[in-house]
Short mmCIF file of C-alpha atoms and ligand atoms in Angstrom, two decimals:
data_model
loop_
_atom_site.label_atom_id
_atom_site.label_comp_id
_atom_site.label_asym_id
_atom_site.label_seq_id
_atom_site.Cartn_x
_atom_site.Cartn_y
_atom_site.Cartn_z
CA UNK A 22 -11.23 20.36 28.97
CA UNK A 23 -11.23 21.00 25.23
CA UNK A 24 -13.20 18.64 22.93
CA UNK A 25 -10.07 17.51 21.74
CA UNK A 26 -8.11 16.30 24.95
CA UNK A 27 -11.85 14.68 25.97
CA UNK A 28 -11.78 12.72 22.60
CA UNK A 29 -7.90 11.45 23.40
CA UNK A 30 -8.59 10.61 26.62
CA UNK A 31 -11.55 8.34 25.68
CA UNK A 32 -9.25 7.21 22.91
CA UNK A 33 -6.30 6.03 25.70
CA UNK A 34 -8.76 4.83 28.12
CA UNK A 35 -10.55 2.84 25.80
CA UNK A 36 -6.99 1.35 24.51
CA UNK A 37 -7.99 2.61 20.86
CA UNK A 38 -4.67 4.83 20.97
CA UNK A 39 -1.30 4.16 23.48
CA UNK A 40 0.38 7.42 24.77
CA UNK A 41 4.27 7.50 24.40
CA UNK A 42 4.27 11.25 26.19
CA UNK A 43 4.76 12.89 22.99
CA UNK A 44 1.41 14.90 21.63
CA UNK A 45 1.16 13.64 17.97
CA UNK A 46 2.93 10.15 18.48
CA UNK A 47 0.50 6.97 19.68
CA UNK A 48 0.80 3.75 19.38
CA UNK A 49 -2.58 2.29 17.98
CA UNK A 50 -4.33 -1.32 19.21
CA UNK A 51 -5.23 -3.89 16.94
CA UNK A 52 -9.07 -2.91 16.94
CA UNK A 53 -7.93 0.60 15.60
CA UNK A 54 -5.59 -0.87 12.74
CA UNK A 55 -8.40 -3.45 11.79
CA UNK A 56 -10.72 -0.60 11.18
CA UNK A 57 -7.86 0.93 8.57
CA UNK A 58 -6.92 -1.96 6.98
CA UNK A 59 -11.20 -2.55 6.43
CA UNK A 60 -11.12 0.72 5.22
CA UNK A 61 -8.29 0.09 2.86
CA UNK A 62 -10.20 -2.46 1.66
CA UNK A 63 -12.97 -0.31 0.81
CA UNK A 64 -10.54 1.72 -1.31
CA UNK A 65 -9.35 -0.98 -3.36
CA UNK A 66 -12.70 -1.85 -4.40
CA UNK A 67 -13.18 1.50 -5.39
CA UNK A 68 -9.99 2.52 -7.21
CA UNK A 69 -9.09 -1.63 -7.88
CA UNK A 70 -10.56 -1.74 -11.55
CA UNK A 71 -8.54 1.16 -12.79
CA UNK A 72 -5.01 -0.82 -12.74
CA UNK A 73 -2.99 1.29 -10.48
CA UNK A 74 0.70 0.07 -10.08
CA UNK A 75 1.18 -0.41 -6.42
CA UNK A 76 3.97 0.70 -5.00
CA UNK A 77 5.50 1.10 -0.80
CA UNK A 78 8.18 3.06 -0.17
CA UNK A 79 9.49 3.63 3.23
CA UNK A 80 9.01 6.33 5.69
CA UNK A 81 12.24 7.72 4.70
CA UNK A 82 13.01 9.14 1.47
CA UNK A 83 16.45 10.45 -0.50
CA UNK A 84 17.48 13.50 0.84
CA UNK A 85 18.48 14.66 -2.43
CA UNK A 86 15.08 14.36 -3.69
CA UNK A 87 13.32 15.81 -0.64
CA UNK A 88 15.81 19.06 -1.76
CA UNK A 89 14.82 19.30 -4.86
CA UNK A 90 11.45 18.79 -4.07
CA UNK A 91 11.51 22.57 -2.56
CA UNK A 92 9.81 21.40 0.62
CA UNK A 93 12.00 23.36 2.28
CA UNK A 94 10.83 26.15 0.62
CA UNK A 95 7.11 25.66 1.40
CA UNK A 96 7.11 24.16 4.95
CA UNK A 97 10.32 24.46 6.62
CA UNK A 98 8.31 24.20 9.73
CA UNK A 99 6.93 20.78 9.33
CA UNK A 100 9.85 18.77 8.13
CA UNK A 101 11.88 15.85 10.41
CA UNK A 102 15.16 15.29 8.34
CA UNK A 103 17.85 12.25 10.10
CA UNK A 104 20.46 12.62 11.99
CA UNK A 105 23.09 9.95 13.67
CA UNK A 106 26.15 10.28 15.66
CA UNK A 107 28.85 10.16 13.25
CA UNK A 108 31.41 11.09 16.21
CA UNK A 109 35.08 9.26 17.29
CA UNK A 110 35.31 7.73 20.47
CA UNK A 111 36.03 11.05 22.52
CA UNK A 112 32.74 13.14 20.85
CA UNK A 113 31.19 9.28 22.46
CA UNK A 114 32.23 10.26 25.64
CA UNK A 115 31.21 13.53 25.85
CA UNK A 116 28.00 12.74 23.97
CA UNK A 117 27.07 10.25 27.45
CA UNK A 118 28.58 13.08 29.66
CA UNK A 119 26.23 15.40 28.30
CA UNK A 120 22.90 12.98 28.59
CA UNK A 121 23.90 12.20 31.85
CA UNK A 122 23.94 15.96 32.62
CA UNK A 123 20.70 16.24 30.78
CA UNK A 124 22.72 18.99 28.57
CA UNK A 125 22.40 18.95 24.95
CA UNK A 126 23.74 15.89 23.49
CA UNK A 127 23.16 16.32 19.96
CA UNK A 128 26.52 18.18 19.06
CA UNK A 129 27.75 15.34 17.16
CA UNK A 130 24.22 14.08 15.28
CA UNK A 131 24.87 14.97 11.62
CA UNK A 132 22.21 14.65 8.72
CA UNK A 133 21.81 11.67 7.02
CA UNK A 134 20.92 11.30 3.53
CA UNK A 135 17.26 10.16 4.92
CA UNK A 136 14.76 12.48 5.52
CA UNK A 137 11.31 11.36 6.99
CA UNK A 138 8.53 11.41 4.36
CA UNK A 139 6.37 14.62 4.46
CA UNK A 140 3.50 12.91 2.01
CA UNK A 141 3.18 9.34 0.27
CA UNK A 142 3.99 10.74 -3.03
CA UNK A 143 7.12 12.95 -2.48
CA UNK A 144 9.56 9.86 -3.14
CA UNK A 145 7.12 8.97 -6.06
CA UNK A 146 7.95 12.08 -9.00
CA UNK A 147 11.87 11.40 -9.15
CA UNK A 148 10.83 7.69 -9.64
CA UNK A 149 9.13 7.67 -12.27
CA UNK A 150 10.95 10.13 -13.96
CA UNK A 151 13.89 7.97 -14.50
CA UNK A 152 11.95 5.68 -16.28
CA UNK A 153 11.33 7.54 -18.81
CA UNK A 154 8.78 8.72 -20.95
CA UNK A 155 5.39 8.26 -19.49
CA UNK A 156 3.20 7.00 -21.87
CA UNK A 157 0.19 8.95 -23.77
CA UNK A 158 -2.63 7.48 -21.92
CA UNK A 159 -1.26 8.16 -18.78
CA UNK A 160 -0.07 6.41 -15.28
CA UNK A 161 -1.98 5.73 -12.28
CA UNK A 162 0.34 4.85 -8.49
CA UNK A 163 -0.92 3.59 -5.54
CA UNK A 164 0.83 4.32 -3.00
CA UNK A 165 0.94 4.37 1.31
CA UNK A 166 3.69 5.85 3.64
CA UNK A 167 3.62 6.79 7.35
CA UNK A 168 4.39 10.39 7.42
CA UNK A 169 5.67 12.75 9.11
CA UNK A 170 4.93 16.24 10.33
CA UNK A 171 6.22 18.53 13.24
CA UNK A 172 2.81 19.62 14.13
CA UNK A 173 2.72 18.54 17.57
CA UNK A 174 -0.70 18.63 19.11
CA UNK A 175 -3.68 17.49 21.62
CA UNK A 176 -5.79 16.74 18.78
CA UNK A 177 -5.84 13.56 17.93
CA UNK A 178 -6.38 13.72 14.23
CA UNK A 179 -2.92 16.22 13.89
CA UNK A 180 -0.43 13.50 14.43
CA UNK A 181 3.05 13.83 14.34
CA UNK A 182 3.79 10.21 12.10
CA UNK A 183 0.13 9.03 10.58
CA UNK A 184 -0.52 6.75 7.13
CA UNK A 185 -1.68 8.53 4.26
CA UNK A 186 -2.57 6.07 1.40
CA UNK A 187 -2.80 8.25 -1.82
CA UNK A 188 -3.18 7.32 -5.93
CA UNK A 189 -1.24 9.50 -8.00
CA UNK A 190 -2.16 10.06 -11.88
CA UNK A 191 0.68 11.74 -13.78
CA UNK A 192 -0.96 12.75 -17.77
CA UNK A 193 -2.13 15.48 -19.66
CA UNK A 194 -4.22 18.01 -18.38
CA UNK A 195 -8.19 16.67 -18.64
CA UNK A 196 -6.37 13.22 -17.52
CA UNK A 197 -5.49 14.30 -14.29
CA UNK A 198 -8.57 17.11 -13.75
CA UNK A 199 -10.90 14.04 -14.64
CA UNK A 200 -8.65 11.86 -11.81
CA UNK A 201 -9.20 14.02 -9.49
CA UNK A 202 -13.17 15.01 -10.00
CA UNK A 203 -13.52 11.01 -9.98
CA UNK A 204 -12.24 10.80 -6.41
CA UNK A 205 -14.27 13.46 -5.36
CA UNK A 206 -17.14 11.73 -6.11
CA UNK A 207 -15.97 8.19 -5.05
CA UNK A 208 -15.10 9.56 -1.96
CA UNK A 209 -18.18 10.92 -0.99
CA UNK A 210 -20.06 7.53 -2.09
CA UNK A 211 -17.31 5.84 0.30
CA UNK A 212 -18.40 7.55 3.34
CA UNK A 213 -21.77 7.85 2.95
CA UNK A 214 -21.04 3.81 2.82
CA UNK A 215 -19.55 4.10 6.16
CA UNK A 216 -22.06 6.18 7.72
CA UNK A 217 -20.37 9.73 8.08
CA UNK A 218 -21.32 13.18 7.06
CA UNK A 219 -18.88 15.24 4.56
CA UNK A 220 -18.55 18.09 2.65
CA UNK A 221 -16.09 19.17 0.50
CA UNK A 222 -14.36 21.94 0.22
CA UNK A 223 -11.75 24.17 -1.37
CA UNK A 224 -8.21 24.36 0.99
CA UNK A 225 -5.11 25.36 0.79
CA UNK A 226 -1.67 24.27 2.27
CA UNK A 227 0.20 25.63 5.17
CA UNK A 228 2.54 27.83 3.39
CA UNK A 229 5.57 29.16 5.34
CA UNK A 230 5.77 32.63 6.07
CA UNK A 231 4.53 36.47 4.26
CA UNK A 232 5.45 34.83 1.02
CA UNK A 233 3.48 31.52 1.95
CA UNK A 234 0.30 33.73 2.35
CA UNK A 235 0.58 34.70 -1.61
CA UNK A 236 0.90 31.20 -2.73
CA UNK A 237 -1.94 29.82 -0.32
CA UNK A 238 -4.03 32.62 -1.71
CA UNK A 239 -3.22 31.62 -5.62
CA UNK A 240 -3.77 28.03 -4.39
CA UNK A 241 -7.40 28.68 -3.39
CA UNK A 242 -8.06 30.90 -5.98
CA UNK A 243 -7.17 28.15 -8.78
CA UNK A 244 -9.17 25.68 -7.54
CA UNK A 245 -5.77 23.07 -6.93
CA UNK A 246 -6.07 22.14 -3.58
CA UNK A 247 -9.88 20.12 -2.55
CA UNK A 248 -10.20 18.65 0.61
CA UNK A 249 -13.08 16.41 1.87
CA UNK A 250 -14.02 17.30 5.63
CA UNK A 251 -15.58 15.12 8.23
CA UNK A 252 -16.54 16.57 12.00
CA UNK A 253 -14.26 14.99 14.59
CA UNK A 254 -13.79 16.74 17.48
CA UNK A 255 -15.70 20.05 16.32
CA UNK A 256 -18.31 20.64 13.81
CA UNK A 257 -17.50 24.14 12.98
CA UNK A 258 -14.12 23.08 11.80
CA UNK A 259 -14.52 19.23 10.68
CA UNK A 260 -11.38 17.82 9.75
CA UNK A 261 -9.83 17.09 6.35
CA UNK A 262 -10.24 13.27 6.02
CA UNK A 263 -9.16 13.26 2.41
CA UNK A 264 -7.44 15.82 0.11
CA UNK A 265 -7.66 16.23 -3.92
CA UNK A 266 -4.65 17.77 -5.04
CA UNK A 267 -3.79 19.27 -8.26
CA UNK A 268 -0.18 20.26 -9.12
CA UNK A 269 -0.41 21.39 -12.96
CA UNK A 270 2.48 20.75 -14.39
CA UNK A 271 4.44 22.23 -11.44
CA UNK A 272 5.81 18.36 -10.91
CA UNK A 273 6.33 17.09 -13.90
CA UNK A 274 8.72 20.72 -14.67
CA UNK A 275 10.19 19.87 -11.72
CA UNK A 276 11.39 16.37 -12.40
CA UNK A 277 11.63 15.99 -15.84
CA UNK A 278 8.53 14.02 -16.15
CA UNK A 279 7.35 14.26 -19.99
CA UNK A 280 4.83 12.64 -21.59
CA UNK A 281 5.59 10.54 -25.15
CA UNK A 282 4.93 13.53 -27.16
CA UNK A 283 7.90 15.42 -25.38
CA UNK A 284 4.71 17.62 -23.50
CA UNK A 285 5.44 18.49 -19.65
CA UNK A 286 3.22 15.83 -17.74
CA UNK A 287 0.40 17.23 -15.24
CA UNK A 288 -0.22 15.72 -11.61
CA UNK A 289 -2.61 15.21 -9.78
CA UNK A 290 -2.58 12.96 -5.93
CA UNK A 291 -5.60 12.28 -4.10
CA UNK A 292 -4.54 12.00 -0.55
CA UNK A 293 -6.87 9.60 2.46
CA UNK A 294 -5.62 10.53 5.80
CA UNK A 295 -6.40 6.85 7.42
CA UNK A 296 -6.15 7.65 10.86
CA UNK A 297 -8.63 10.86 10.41
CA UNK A 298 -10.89 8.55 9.00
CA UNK A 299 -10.26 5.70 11.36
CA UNK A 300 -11.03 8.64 14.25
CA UNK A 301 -14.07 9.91 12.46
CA UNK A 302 -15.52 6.40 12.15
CA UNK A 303 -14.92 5.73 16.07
CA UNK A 304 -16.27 9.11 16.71
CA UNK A 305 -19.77 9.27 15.48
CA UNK A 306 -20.59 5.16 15.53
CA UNK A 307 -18.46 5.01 18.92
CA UNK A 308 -15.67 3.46 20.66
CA UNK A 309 -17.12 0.03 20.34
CA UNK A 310 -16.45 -1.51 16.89
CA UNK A 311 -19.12 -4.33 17.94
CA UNK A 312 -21.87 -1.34 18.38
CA UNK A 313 -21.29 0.36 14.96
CA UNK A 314 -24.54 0.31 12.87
CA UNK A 315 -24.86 -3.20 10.71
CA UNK A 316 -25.21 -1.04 7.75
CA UNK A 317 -21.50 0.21 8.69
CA UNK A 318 -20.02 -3.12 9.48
CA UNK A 319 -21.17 -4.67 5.93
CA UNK A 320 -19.26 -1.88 4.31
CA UNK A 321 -16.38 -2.49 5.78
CA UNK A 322 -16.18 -5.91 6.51
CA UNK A 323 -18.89 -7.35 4.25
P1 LIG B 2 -4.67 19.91 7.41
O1 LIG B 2 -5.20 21.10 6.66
O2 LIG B 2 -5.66 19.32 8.35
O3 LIG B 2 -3.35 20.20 8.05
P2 LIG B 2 -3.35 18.97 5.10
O4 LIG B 2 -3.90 19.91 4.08
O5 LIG B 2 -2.04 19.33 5.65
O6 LIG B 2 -4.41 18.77 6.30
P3 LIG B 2 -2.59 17.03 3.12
O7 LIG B 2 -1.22 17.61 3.05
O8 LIG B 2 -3.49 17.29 1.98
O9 LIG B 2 -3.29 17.50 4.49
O10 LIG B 2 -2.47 15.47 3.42
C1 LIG B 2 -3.39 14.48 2.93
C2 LIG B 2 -4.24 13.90 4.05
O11 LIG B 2 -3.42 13.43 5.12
C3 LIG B 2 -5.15 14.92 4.73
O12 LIG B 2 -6.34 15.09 4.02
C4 LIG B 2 -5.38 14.29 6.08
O13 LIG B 2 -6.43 13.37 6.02
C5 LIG B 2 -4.07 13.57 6.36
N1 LIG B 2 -3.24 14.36 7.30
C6 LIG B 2 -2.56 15.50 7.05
N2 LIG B 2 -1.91 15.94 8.13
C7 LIG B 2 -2.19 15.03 9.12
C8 LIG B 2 -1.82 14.92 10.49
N3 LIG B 2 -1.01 15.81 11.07
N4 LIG B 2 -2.30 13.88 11.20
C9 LIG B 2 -3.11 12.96 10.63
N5 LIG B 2 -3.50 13.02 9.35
C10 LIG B 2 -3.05 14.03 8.58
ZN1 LIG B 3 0.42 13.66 -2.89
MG1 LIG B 4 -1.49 20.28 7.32
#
């Protein structure tokens, strides 16, 4: 048994996690969400001061803007896009013919204009762009989405629909470079707080395909992409618990987002993956929350 099916098994037996059959989809108890909403807690009192506007948007976003956003482009492979019967009431009948034939009953699904959220910030650029002009000192989001990613998997930190909670700072270019290098250093303060071990390190994303190798490359090479990594179920490869993300002005070119003085505005997200962390908490202090060093439990829940 891989250290990864051992750690989900101890994670269903102990009721942390609830298996619906699907790798990647759990439900979670009420012990595991009261460790992420502590540790959302623990955010805001980092990033509270600096007068982030808050804002939730569902798990769904415009299809139009997910299109535009070129995600397609970049990671065809991970996307879940909507579909519903839009059928008359013979493609009905056939539909329940075919399910109870266990044939393929999906002929008549058709897209919707919803497509499930890849990362908090996707439905965030064409937002703010029709407001307008962003002004010169800046703006700061705050956002948090389920998302969703067809990366099924035994590991329990690669879920298929997790919470990312991420700020987003749209400005000029020190702005958003100084953003980011704040983060980095917040979020190493905010685990050593909570007891676990991190580096961080330069990443890159999953580009699709021959052509996805070139743009991972010039990803790495230009310093955009950070991520902070945390051992979970192997040290050699500790998981990415957090990501620092720099987009030049890639997004604001994109969606028309311009700055007072009619300049392109840069953007920059920094990304917490809250079940990761959740996971790497439970991992190295344990499955019981009432066991977790004192020094642990203050940080979180004072
Ligand atoms: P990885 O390299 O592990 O696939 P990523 O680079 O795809 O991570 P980002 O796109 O930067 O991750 O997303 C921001 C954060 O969301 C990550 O740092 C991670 O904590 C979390 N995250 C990403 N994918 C998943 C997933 N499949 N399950 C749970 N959390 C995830
Ligand atoms: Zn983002
Ligand atoms: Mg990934």
């Amino acid at each position: 048994m891989t250290n990864q099916t051992n750690f989900l098994d101890r994670l269903f037996d102990a009721g942390l996690l609830i298996d619906t059959g699907v790798d990647g989809l759990y439900g979670r108890s009420g012990q595991f969400e009261d460790v992420i909403s502590a540790f959302e807690r623990l955010i805001d009192r980092f990033g509270g001061a600096d007068g982030a506007e808050a804002i939730r948007f569902p798990p769904g976003m415009n299809r139009a803007y997910f299109e535009t956003s070129g995600y397609m482009k970049s990671f065809p492979q991970l996307a879940g896009t909507v579909h519903s019967f839009c059928g008359n009431e013979l493609d009905h009948m056939s539909l329940l013919k075919c399910m109870d034939a266990d044939e393929d009953w999906s002929k008549e699904q058709k897209i919707t204009d919803i497509v499930l959220t890849p990362a908090a910030c996707y439905p965030l650029y064409p937002t703010i762009a029709k407001r307008g002009a962003i002004a010169a000192k800046g703006a700061l989001f705050d956002l948090q989405s389920y998302c969703f990613r067809h990366e099924p998997s035994k590991d329990p930190a690669r879920q298929q629909l997790f919470r990312m909670r991420e700020y987003v700072c749209m400005g000029t270019q020190d702005h958003v470079t100084e953003f980011r290098q704040t983060w980095m250093d917040r979020g190493l303060k905010m685990m050593e707080a909570v007891g676990l071990p991190v580096e961080i390190d330069v990443a890159n994303d999953p580009f699709f395909g021959r052509a996805g190798k070139m743009l991972a490359n010039n990803q790495r090479d230009q310093n955009l992409k950070f991520e902070l990594l945390i051992p979970i179920t192997s040290t050699s490869n500790p998981t990415a618990c957090m990501s620092f993300n720099y987009h030049q002005d890639a997004f604001g070119a994109k969606w028309g987002l311009n700055l007072e003085d009619g300049s392109v505005a840069h953007t920059a997200c920094v990304g917490f993956g809250l079940e990761r962390i959740a996971l790497a908490l439970f991992h190295h202090h344990g499955l019981d929350v009432n066991a977790w060093p004192e020094q642990v439990r203050k940080a979180l829940w004072g």
